[in-house]
PDB file of C-alpha atoms and ligand atoms in Angstrom:
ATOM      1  CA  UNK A1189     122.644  70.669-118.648  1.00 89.00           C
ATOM      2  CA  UNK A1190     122.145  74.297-119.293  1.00 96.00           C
ATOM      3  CA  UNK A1191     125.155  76.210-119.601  1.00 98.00           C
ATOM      4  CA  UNK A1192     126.755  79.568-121.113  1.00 98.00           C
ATOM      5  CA  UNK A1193     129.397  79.814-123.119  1.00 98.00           C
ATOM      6  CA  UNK A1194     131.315  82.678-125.038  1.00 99.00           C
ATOM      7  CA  UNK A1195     132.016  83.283-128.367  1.00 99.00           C
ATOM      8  CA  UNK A1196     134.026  85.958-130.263  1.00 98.00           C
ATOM      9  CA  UNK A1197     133.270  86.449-134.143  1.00 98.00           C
ATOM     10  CA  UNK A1198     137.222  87.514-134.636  1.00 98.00           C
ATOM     11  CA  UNK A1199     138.571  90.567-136.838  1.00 98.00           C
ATOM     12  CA  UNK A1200     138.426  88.416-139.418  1.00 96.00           C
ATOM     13  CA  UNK A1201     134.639  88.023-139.630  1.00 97.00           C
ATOM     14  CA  UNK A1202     133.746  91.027-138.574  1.00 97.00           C
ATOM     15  CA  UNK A1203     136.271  92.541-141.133  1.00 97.00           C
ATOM     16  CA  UNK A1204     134.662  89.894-144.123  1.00 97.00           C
ATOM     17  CA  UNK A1205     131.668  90.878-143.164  1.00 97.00           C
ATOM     18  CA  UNK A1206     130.171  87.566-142.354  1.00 98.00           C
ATOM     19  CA  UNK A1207     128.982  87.759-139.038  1.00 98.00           C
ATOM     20  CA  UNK A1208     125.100  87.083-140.238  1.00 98.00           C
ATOM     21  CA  UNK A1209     126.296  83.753-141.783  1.00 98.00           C
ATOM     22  CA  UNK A1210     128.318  82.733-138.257  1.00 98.00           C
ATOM     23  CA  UNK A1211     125.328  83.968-136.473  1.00 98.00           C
ATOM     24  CA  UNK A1212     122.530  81.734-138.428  1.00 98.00           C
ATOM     25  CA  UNK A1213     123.920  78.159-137.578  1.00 98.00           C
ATOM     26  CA  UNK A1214     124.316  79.514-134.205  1.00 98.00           C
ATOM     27  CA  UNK A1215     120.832  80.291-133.884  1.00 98.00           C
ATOM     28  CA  UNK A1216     119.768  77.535-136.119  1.00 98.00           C
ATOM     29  CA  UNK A1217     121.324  74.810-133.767  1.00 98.00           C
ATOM     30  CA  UNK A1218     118.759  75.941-130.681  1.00 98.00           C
ATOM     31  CA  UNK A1219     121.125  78.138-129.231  1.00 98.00           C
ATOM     32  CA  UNK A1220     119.893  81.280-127.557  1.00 98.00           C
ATOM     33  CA  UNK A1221     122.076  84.849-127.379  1.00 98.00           C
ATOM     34  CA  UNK A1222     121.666  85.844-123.723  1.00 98.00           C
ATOM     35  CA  UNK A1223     124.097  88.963-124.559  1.00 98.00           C
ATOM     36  CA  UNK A1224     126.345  90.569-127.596  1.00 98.00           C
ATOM     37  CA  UNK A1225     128.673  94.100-128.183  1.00 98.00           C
ATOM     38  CA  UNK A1226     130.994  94.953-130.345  1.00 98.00           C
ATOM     39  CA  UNK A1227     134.288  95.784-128.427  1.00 98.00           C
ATOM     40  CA  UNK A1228     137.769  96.740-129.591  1.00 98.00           C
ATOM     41  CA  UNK A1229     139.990  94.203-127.609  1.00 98.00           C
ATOM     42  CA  UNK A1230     142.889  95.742-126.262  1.00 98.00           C
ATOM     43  CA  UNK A1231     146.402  94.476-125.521  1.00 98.00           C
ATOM     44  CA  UNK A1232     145.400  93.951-121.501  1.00 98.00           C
ATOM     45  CA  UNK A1233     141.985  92.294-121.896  1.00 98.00           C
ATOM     46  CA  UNK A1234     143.408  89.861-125.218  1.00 98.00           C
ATOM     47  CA  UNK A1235     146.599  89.127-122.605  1.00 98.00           C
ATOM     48  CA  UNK A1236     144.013  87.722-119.921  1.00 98.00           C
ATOM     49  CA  UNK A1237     141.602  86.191-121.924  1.00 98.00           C
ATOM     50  CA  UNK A1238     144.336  84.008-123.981  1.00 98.00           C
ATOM     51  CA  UNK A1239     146.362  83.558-120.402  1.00 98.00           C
ATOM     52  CA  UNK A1240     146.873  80.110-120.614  1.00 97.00           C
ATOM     53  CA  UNK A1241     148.668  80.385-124.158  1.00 98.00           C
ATOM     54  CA  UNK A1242     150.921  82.761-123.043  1.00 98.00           C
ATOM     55  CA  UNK A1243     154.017  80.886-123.723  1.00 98.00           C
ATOM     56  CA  UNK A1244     153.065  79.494-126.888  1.00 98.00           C
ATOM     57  CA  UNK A1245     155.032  80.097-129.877  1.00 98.00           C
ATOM     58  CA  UNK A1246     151.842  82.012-131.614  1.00 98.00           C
ATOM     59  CA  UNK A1247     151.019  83.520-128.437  1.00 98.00           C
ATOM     60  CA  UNK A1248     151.976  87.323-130.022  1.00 98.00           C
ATOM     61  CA  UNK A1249     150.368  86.827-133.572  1.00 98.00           C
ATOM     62  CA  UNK A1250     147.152  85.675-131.456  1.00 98.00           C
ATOM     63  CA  UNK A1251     147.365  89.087-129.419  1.00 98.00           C
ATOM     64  CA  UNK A1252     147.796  90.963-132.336  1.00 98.00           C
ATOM     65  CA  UNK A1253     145.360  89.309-134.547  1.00 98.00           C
ATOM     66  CA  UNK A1254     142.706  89.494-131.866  1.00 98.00           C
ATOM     67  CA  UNK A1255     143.308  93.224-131.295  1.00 98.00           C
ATOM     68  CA  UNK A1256     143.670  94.118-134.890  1.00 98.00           C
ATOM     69  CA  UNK A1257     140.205  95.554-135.064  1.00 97.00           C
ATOM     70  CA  UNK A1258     136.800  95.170-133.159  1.00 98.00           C
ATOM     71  CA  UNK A1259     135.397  92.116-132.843  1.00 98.00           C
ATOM     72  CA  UNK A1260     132.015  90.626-131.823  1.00 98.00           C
ATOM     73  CA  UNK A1261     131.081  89.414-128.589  1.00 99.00           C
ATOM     74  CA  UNK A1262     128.097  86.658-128.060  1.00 99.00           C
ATOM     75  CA  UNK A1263     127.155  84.932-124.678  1.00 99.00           C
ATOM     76  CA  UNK A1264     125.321  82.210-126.283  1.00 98.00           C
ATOM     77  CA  UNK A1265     122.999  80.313-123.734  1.00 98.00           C
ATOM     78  CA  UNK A1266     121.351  76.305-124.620  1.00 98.00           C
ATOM     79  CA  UNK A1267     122.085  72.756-123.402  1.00 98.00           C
ATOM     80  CA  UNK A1268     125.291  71.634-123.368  1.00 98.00           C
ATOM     81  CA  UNK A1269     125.507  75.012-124.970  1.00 98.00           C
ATOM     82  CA  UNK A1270     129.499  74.650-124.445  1.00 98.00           C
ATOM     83  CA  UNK A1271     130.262  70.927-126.407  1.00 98.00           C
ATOM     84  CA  UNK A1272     127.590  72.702-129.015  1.00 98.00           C
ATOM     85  CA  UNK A1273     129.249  75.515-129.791  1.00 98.00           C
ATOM     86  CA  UNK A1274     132.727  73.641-129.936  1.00 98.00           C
ATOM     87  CA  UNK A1275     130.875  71.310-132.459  1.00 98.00           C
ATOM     88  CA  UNK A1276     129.652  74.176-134.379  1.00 98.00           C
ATOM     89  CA  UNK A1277     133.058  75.920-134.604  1.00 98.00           C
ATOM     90  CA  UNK A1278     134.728  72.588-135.905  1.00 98.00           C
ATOM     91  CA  UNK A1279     138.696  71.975-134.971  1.00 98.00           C
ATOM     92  CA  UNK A1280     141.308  75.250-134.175  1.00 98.00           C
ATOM     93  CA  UNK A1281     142.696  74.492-137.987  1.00 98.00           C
ATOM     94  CA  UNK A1282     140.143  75.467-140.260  1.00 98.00           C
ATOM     95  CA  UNK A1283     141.861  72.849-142.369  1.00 98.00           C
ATOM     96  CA  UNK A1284     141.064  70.057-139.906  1.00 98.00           C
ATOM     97  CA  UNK A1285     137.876  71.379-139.182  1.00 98.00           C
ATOM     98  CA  UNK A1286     134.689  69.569-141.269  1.00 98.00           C
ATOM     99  CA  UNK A1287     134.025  71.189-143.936  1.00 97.00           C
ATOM    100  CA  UNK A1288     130.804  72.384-143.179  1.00 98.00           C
ATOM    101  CA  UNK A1289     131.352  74.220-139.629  1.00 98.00           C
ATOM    102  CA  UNK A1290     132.125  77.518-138.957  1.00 98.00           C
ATOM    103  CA  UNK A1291     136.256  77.404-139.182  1.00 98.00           C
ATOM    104  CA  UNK A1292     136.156  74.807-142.048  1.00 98.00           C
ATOM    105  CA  UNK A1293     133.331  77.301-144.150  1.00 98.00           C
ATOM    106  CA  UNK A1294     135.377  80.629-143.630  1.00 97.00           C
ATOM    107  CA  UNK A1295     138.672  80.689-144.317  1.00 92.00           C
ATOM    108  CA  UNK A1296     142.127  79.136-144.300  1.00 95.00           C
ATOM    109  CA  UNK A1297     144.532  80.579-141.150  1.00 96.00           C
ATOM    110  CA  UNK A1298     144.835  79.242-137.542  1.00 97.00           C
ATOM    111  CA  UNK A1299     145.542  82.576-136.358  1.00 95.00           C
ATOM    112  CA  UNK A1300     142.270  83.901-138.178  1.00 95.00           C
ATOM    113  CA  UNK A1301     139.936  80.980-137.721  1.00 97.00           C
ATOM    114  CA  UNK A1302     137.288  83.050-137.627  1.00 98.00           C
ATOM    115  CA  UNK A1303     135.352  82.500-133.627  1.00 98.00           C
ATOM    116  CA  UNK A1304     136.343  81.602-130.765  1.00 98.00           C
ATOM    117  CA  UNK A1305     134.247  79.308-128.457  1.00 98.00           C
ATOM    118  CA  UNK A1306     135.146  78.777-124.913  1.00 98.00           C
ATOM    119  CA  UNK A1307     136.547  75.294-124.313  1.00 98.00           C
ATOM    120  CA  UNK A1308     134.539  74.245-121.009  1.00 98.00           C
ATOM    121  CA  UNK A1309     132.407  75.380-117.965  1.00 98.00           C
ATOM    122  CA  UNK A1310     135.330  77.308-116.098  1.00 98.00           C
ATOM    123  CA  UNK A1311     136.936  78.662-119.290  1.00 98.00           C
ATOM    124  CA  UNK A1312     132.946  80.222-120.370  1.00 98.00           C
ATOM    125  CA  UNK A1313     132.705  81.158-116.705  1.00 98.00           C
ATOM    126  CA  UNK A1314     135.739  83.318-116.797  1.00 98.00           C
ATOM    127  CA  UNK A1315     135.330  84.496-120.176  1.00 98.00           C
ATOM    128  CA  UNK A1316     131.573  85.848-119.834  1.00 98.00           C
ATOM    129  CA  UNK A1317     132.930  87.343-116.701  1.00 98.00           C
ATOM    130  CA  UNK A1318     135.870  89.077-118.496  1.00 98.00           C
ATOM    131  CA  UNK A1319     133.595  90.517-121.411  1.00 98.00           C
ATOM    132  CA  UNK A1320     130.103  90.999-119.901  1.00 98.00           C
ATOM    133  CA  UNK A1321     128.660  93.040-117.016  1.00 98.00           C
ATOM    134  CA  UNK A1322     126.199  91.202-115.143  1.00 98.00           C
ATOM    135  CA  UNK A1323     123.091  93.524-116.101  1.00 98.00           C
ATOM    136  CA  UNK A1324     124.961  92.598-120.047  1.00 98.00           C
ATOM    137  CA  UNK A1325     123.275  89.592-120.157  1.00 98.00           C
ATOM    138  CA  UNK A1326     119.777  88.387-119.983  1.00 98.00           C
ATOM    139  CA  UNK A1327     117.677  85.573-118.654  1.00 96.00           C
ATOM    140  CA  UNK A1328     114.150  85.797-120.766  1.00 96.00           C
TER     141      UNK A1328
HETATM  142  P1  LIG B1880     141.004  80.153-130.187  1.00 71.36           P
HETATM  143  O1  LIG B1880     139.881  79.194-130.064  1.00 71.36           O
HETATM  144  O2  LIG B1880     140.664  81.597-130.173  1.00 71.36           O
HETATM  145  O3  LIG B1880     142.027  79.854-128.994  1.00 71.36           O
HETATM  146  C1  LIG B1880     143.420  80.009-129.108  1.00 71.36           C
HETATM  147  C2  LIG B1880     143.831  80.480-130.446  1.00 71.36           C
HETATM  148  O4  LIG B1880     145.209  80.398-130.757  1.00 71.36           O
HETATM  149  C3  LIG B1880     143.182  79.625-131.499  1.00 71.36           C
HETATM  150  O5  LIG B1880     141.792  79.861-131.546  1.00 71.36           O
HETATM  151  C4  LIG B1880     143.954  80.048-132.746  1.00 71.36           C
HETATM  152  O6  LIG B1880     143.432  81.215-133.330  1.00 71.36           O
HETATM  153  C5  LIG B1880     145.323  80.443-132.184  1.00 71.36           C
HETATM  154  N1  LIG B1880     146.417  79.593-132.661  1.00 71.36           N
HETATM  155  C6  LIG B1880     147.382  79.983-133.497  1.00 71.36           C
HETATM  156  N2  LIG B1880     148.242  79.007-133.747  1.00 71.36           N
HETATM  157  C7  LIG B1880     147.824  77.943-133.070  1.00 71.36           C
HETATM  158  C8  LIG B1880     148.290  76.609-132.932  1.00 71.36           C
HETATM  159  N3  LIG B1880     149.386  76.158-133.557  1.00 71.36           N
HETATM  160  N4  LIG B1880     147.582  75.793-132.125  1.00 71.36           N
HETATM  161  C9  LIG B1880     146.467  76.229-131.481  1.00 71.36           C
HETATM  162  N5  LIG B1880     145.998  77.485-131.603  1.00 71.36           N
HETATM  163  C10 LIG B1880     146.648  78.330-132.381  1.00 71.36           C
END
């Protein structure tokens, strides 16, 4: 099944400059970017994309990691793009997370772990809604 998802390289990444070597699996998997900014989250947009954490106890250290500094933005298009990305990204802890995916290469947090991938088709729905314009993204 063909699907979008979204993904967000985090402050994190963007601040350890590794956003070519989160990219490259990405791209090496089959996966196709339909559409990708940079964007400087603020406190409103970070609020309704993490909604459904919002009374978690890390629900504030989320919002304020997220909004710390810009972050990138990928609509990343493929079959079963969604389960695919997830796969790629590995588990939430980067120290559960194999080794070899994106949250278990880069780093050590749960608060900074690294991307975030949406979770299913409604979740990527919304998401790429909240982030991208229509005329953002592209069919080719
Ligand atoms: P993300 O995929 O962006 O979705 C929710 C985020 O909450 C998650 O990645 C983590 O960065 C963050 N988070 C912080 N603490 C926890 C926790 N204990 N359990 C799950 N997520 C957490």
């Amino acid at each position: 099944m063909r699907e979008r998802t979204l993904v967000i390289l985090k402050p994190t990444a963007i601040e350890n400059r590794i956003v070519g070597k989160i990219i490259e699996p990405i791209e090496d998997k089959g996966l196709k970017i339909v559409g990708a900014k940079m964007l400087w989250i603020d406190r409103d947009l970070a609020e309704k994309h993490y909604a459904e954490h919002r009374a978690k106890p890390f629900f504030e250290k989320l919002i304020e990691h997220i909004t710390s500094k810009p972050v990138m933005l990928l609509a990343v298009e493929g079959e079963n793009a969604i389960a695919a990305m997830r796969q790629l990204a590995g588990a939430t802890d980067p120290l559960e997370a194999e080794a070899g995916s994106i949250r278990g290469r880069f780093g050590i947090g749960i608060t900074e772990n690294v991307i975030h991938a949406s979770d299913s088709r409604d979740s990527a729905r919304r998401e790429i809604e909240l982030f991208f314009k229509p005329e953002e993204l592209y069919t080719y």
